[in-house]
Short mmCIF file of C-alpha atoms in Angstrom, two decimals:
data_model
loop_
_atom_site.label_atom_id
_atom_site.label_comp_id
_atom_site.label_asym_id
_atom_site.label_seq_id
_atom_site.Cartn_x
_atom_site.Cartn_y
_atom_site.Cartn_z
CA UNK A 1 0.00 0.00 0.00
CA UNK A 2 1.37 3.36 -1.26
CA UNK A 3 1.59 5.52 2.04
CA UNK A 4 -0.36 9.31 2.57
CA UNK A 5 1.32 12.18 1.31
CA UNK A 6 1.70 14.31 4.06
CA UNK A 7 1.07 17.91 2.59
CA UNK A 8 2.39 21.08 4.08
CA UNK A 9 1.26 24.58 2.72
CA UNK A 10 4.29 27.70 3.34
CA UNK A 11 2.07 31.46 3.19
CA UNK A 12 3.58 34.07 2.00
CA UNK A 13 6.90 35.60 -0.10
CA UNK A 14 6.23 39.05 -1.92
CA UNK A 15 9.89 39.72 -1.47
CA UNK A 16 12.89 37.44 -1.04
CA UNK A 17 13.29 38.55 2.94
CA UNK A 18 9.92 36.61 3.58
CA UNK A 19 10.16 33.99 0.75
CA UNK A 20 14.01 32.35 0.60
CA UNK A 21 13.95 31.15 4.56
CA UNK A 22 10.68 29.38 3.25
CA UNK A 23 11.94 27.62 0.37
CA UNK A 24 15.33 26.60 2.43
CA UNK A 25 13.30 24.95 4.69
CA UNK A 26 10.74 23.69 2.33
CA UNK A 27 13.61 22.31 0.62
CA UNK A 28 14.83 20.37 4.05
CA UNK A 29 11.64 18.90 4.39
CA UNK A 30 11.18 17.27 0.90
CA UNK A 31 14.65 15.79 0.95
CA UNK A 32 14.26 14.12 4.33
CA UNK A 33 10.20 13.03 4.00
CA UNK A 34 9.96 11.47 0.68
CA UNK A 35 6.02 11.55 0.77
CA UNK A 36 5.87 15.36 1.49
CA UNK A 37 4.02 17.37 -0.26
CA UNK A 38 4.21 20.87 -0.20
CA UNK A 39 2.46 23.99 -1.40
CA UNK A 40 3.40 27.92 -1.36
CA UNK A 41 1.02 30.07 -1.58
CA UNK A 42 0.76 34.20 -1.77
CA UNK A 43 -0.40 37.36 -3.39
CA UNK A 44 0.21 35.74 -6.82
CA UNK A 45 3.59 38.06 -7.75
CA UNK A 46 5.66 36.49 -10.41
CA UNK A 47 8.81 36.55 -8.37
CA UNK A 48 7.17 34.12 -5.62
CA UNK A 49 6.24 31.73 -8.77
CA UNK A 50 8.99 31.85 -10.31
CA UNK A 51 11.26 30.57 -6.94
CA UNK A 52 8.91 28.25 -5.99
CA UNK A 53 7.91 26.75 -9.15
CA UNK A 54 11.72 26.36 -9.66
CA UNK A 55 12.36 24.74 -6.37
CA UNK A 56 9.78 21.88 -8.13
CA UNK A 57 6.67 23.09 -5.29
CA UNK A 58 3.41 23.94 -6.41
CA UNK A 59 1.92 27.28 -6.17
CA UNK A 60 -1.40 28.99 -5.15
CA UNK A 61 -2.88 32.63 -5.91
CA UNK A 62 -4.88 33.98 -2.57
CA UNK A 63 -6.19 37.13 -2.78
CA UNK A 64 -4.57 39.42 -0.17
CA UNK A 65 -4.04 43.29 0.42
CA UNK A 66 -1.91 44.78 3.04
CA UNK A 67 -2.81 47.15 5.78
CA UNK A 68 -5.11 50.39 4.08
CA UNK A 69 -3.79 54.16 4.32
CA UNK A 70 -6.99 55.31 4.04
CA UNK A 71 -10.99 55.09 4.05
CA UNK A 72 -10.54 54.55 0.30
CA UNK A 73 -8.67 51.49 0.52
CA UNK A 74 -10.44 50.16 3.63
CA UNK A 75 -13.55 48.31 1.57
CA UNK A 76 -11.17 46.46 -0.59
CA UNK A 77 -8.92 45.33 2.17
CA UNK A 78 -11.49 43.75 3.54
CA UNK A 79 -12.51 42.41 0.60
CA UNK A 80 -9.70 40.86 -0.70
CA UNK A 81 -8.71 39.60 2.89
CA UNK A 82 -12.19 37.67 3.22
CA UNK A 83 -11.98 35.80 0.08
CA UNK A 84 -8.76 34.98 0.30
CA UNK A 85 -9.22 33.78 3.85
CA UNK A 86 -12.51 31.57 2.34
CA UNK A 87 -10.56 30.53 -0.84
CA UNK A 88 -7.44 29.25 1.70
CA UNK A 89 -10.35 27.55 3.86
CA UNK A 90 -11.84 25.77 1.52
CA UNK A 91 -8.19 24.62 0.03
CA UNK A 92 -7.39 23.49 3.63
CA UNK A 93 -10.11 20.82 3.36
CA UNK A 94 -10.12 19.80 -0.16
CA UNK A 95 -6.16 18.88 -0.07
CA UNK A 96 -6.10 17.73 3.55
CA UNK A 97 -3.22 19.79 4.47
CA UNK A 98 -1.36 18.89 7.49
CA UNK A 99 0.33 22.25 9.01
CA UNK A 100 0.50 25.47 7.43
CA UNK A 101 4.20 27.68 7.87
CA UNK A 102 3.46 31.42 7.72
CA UNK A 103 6.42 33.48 6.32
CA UNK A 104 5.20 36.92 7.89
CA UNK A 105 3.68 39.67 5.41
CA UNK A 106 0.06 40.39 4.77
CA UNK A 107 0.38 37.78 2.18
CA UNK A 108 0.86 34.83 4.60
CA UNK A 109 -2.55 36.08 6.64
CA UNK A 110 -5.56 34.44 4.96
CA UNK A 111 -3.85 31.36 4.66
CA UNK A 112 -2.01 31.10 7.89
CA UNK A 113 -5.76 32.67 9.77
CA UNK A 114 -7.73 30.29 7.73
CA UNK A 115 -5.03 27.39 9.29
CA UNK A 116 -6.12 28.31 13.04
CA UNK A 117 -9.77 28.81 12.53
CA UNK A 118 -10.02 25.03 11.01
CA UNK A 119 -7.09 23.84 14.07
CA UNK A 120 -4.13 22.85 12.01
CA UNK A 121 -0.73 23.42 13.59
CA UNK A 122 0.90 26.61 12.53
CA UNK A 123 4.26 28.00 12.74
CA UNK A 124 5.31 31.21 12.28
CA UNK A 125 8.76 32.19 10.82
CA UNK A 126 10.02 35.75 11.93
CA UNK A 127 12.89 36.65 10.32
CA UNK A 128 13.83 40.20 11.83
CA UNK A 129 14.58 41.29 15.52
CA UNK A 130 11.50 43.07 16.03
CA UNK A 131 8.17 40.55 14.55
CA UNK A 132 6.37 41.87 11.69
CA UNK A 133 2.57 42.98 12.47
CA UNK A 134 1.21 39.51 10.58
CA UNK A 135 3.55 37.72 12.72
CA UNK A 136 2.28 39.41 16.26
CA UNK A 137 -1.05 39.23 15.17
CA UNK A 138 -1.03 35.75 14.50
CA UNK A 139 0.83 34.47 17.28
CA UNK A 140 -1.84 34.42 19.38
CA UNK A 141 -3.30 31.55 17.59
CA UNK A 142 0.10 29.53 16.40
CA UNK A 143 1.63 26.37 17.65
CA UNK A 144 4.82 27.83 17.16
CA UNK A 145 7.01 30.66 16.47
CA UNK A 146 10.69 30.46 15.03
CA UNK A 147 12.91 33.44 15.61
CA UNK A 148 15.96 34.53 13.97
CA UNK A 149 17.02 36.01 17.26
CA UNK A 150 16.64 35.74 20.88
CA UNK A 151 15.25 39.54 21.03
CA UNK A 152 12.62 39.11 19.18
CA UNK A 153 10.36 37.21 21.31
CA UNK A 154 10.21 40.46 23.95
CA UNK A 155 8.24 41.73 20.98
CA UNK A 156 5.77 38.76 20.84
CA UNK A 157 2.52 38.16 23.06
CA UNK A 158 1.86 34.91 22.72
CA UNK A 159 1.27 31.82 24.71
CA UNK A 160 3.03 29.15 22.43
CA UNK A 161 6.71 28.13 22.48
CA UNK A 162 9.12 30.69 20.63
CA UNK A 163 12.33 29.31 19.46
CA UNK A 164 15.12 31.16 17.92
CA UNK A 165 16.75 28.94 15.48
CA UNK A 166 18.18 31.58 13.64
CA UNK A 167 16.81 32.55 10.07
CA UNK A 168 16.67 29.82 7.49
CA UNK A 169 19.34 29.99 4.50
CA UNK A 170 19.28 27.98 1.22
CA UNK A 171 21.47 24.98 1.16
CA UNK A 172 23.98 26.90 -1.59
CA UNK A 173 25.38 29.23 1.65
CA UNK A 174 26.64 26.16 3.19
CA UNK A 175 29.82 24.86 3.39
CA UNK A 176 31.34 21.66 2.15
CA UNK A 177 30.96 18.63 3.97
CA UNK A 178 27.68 20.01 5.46
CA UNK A 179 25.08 20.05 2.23
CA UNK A 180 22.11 18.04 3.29
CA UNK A 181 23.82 16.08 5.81
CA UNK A 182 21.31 16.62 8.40
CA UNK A 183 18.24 15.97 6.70
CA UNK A 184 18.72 12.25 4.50
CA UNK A 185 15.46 11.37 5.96
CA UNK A 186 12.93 12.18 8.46
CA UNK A 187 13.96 10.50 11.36
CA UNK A 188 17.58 11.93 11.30
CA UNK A 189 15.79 15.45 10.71
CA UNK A 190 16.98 17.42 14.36
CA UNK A 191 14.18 17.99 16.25
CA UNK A 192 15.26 21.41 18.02
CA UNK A 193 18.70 20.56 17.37
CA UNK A 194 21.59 22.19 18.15
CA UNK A 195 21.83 25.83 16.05
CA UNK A 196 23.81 27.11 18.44
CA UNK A 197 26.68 25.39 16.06
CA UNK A 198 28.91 28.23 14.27
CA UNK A 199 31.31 27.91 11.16
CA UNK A 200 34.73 29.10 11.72
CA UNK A 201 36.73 31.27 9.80
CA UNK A 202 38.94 28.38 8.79
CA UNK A 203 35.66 26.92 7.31
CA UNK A 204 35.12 29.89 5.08
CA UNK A 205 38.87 30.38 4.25
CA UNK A 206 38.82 26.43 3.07
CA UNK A 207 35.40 27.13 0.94
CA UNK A 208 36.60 30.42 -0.59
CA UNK A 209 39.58 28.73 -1.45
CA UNK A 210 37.33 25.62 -2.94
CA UNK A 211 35.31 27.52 -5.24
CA UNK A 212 36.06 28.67 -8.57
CA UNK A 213 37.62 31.91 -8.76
CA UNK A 214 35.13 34.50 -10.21
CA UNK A 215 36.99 37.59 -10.18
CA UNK A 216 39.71 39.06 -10.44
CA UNK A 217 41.02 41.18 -7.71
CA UNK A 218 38.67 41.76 -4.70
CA UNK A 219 34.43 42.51 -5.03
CA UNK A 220 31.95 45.04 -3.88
CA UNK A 221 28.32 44.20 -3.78
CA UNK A 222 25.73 46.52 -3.60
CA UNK A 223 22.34 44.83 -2.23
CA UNK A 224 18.97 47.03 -2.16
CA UNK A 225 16.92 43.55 -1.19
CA UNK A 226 15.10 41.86 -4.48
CA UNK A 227 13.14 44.85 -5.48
CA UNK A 228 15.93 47.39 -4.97
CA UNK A 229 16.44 50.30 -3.12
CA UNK A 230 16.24 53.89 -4.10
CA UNK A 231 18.67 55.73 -1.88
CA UNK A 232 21.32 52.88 -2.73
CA UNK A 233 21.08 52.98 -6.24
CA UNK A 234 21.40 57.03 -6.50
CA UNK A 235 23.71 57.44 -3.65
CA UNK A 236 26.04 54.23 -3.61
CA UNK A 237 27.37 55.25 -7.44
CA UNK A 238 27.56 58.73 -6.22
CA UNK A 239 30.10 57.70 -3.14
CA UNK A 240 32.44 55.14 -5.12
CA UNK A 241 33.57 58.07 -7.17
CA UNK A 242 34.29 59.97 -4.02
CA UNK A 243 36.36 57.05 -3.42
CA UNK A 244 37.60 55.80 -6.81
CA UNK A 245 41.32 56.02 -5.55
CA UNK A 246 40.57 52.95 -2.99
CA UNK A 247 38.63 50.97 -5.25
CA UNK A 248 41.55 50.39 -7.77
CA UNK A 249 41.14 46.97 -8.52
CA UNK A 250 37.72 45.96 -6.88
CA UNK A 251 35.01 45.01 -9.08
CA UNK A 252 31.33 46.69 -7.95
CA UNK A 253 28.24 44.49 -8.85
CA UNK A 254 25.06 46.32 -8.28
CA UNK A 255 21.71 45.03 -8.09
CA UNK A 256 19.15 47.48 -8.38
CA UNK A 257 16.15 46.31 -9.03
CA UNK A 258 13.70 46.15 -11.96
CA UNK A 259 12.79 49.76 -11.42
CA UNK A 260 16.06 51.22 -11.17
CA UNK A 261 18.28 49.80 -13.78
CA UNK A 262 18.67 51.65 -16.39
CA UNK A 263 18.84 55.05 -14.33
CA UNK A 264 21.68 53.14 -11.73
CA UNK A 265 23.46 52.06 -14.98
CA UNK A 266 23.03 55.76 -16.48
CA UNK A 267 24.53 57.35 -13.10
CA UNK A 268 27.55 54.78 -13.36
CA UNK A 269 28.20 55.85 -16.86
CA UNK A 270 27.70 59.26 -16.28
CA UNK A 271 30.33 59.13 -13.36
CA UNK A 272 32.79 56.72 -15.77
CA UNK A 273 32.77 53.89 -13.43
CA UNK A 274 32.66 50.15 -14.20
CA UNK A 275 30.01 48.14 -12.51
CA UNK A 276 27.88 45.69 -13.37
CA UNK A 277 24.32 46.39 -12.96
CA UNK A 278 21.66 44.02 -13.03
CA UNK A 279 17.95 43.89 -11.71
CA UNK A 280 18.38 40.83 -9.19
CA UNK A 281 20.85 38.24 -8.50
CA UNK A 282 19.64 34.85 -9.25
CA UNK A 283 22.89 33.19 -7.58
CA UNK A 284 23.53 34.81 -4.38
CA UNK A 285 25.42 32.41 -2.48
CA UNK A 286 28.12 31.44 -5.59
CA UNK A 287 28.11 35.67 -5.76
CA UNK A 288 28.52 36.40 -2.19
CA UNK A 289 31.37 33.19 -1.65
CA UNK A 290 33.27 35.82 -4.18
CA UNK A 291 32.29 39.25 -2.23
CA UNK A 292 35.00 40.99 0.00
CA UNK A 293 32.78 43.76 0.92
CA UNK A 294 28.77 44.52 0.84
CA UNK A 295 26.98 47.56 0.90
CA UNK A 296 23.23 46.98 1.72
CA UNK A 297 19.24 47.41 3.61
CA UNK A 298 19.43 45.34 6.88
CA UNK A 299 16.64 42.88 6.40
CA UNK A 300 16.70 39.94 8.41
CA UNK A 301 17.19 37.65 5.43
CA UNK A 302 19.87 39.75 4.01
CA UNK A 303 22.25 39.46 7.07
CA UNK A 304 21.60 36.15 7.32
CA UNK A 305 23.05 35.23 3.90
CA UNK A 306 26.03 37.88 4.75
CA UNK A 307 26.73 35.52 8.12
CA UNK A 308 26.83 32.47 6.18
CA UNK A 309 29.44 33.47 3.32
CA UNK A 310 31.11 35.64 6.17
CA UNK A 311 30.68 39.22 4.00
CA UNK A 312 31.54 42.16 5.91
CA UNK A 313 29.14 45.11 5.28
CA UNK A 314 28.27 48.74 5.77
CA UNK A 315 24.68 48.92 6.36
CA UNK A 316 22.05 51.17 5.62
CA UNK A 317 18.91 50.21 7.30
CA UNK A 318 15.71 51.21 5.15
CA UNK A 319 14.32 54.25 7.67
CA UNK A 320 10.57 53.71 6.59
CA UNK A 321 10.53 49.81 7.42
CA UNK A 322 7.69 49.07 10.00
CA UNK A 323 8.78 49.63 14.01
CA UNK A 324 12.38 50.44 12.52
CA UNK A 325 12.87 46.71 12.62
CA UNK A 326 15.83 46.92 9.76
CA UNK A 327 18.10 49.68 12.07
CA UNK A 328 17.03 46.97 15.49
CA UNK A 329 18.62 44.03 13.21
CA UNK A 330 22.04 46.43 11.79
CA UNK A 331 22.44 47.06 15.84
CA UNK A 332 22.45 43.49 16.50
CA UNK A 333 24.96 42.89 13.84
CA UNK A 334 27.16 45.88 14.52
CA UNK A 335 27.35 45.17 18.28
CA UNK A 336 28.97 41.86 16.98
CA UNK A 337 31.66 43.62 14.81
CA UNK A 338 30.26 41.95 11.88
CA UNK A 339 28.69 45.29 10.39
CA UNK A 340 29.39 48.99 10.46
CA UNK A 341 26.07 51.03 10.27
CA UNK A 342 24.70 54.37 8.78
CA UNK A 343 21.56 55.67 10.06
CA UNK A 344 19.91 57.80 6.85
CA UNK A 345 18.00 59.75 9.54
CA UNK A 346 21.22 61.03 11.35
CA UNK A 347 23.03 62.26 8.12
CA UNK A 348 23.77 65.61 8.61
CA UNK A 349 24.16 66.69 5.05
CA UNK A 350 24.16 64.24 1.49
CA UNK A 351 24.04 60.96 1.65
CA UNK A 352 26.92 59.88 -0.39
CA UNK A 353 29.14 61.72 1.35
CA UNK A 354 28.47 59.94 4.62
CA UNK A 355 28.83 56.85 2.81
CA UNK A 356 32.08 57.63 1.08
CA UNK A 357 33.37 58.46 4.16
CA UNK A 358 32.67 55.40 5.51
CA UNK A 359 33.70 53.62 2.59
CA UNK A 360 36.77 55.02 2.47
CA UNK A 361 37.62 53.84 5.87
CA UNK A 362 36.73 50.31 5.44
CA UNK A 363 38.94 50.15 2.16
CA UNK A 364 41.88 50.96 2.93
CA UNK A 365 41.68 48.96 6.11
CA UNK A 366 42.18 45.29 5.06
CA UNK A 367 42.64 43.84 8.80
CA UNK A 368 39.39 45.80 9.79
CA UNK A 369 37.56 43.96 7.07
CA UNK A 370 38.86 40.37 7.87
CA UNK A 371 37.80 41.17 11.73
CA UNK A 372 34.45 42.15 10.35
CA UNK A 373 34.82 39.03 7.99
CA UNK A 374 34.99 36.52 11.31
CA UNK A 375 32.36 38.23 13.39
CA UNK A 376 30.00 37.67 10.76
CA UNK A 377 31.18 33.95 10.51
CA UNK A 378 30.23 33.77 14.21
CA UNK A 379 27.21 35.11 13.81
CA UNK A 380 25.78 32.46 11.15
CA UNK A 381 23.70 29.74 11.97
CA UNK A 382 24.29 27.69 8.82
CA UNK A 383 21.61 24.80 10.69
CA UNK A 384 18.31 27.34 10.94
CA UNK A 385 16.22 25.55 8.03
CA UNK A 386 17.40 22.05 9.43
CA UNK A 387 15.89 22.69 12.69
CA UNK A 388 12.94 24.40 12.00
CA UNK A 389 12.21 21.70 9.47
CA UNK A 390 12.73 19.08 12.49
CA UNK A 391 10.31 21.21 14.53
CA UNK A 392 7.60 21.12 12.11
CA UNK A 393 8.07 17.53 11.09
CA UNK A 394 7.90 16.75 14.94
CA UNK A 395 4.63 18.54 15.40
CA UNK A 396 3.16 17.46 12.42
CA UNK A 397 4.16 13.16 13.05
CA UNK A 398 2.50 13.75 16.67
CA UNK A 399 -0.53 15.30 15.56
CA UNK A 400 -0.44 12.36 12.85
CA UNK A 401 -0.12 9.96 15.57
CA UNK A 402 -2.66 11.11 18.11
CA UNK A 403 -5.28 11.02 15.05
CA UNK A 404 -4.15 7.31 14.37
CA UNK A 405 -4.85 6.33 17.78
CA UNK A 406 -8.13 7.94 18.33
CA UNK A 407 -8.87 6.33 14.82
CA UNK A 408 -8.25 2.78 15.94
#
């Protein structure tokens, strides 16, 4: 007899902050429970199709809207919200899904409130040091909630378990000898296992030395996230010609988003500076094993993929993001000596000059940067997916078990 597939449902994505610790765990789950099936769901944005339809999961359109400015946007907030909450209710029943794994957003709500209102275990991934208004909203009704640090549950009020296994990375940030090795199957998957494991800097040196040499000379990345950034992509051009001089023989790759392409590549010619400039980065962690140096937003994600190819970086936390929770997660960092930090809000004059100034400090000192380079080795947690995929295999084979026994 062919046994039940067992099907798990991820809600959420809309950017790659929210979406990639998903899909890393997703992908621990399918290679250690052969009869898994799983399911993302969200708003329906190409980019969240794209990676999960790539990573060989399925893929669901819920209607969904985010928090309304206005009286004008109020009606179809509520709208939206209630039929995707009844579309994701009905889904629940018709596929028999098993848990649902919300990824934070408004995107992961109707899905992830649909999941408590019919009693299915849910778990919560949080991703930054201060939790995301879906996340603290639905808390109150999860099973569990995974942190990506130890802070963040002083911003939580809820009665289930919080644990802080770090934030989930895909398998390509980790080093040799590791890939997979935790997760063959599902009884070897580590149920709240140790992530208190770090790599060491001789780890790092041995994979950098591994990998194919990409470049030339050392490399400057210049992250806005996976839609971009504004402020980078006018200002960052702006300061490495302040600082041309220092950046003799670094190559700068700059990802600016869709939006912001051809006006970033415009400003670099303009300013007669090589870069390459490109709208997103399809192979961050073969990019980042060749990165020396990263300019970037402080999302959770972000640093987390920084920790695990050890990248140094000067951040620039996005000043709008909700309860400043990018500028709590570059303190955390920085603190550590992993980061170095400018606050947009607390630039006395333009911009680029701050960051040129900055820039120029952390270029011409090459001991600074490998100091920065081992923090952030010691601040990776290169196990994250693995656990949280033993957690919610562990609560999904009980609840699996308790129904077996009040079945016989």
């Amino acid at each position: 007899m062919q046994q039940k597939s067992i099907h798990i449902v991820f809600s959420g994505g809309g950017t790659g902050g929210h979406l990639f610790p998903g899909l890393a765990v997703a992908e621990e789950l399918a290679a250690a429970i052969p009869r898994a099936r799983i399911t993302f769901c969200g708003s329906g944005k190409a980019f969240e199709r794209r990676h999960a339809t790539q990573a060989g999961f399925e893929y669901l359109t819920l209607p969904s809207r985010p928090l309304p400015h206005g009286a004008r946007e109020a009606l179809a907030f509520v709208v939206e919200n209630l039929a995707g909450y009844l579309a994701a209710g009905r889904f629940l029943r018709d596929e028999q899904v098993a848990a649902v794994v919300g990824l934070g957003g408004y995107a992961s709500v109707p899905m992830a409130r649909a999941a408590a209102r019919h009693r299915l275990p849910l778990v919560l991934l949080e991703q930054n040091a201060v939790a995301g208004r879906a996340t603290r909203w639905l808390s109150r009704r999860a099973t569990l909630v995974c942190t990506a640090f130890e802070q963040t549950q002083r911003t939580l009020h809820c009665r289930c378990p919080v644990r802080a296994t770090g934030n989930p990375v895909r398998k390509g940030f980790l080093p040799r000898g590791q890939h997979g090795a935790a997760s063959s199957s599902p009884l070897k998957i580590p149920v709240g296992g140790d992530s208190s494991r770090r790599w060491s800097s001789e780890t790092l040196e041995d994979r950098r030395l591994e990998s194919p040499p990409t470049v030339l000379g050392n490399q400057l990345l210049i992250l806005g996230g996976s839609g971009g950034a504004r402020a980078l992509n006018e200002s960052a051009p702006r300061a490495l010609y302040k600082v041309r001089q220092q950046l003799q023989g670094w190559r700068v790759v700059h990802q600016s988003g869709e939006a912001g392409l051809e006006a970033t590549r415009t400003l670099y010619d303009k300013l007669a500076l090589q870069a390459t400039v490109v709208p997103f980065l399809p192979n961050m962690p073969a990019l980042l094993a060749a990165t020396d140096l990263a300019v970037c937003r402080a999302g959770g994600t972000t640093l987390a993929e920084l920790a695990a190819a050890g990248v140094p970086a000067v951040l620039l936390p996005y000043p709008h993001a909700t309860d400043d929770h990018q500028l709590a997660n570059a303190r955390l960092y920085a603190a550590n000596g992993g980061c170095v930090t400018i606050d947009e809000r607390d630039v006395p004059g333009r911009l680029d000059d701050s960051l040129a100034e900055m820039l120029c400090f952390v270029l011409a000192n090459d001991g600074l940067r490998q100091r920065m380079a081992a923090a952030m080795v010691e601040l990776a947690q290169p196990n994250a997916a693995a656990d949280v995929a033993g957690l919610i295999w562990s609560i999904v084979s009980s609840r699996s078990r308790r129904a077996e026994l009040i079945a016989a």
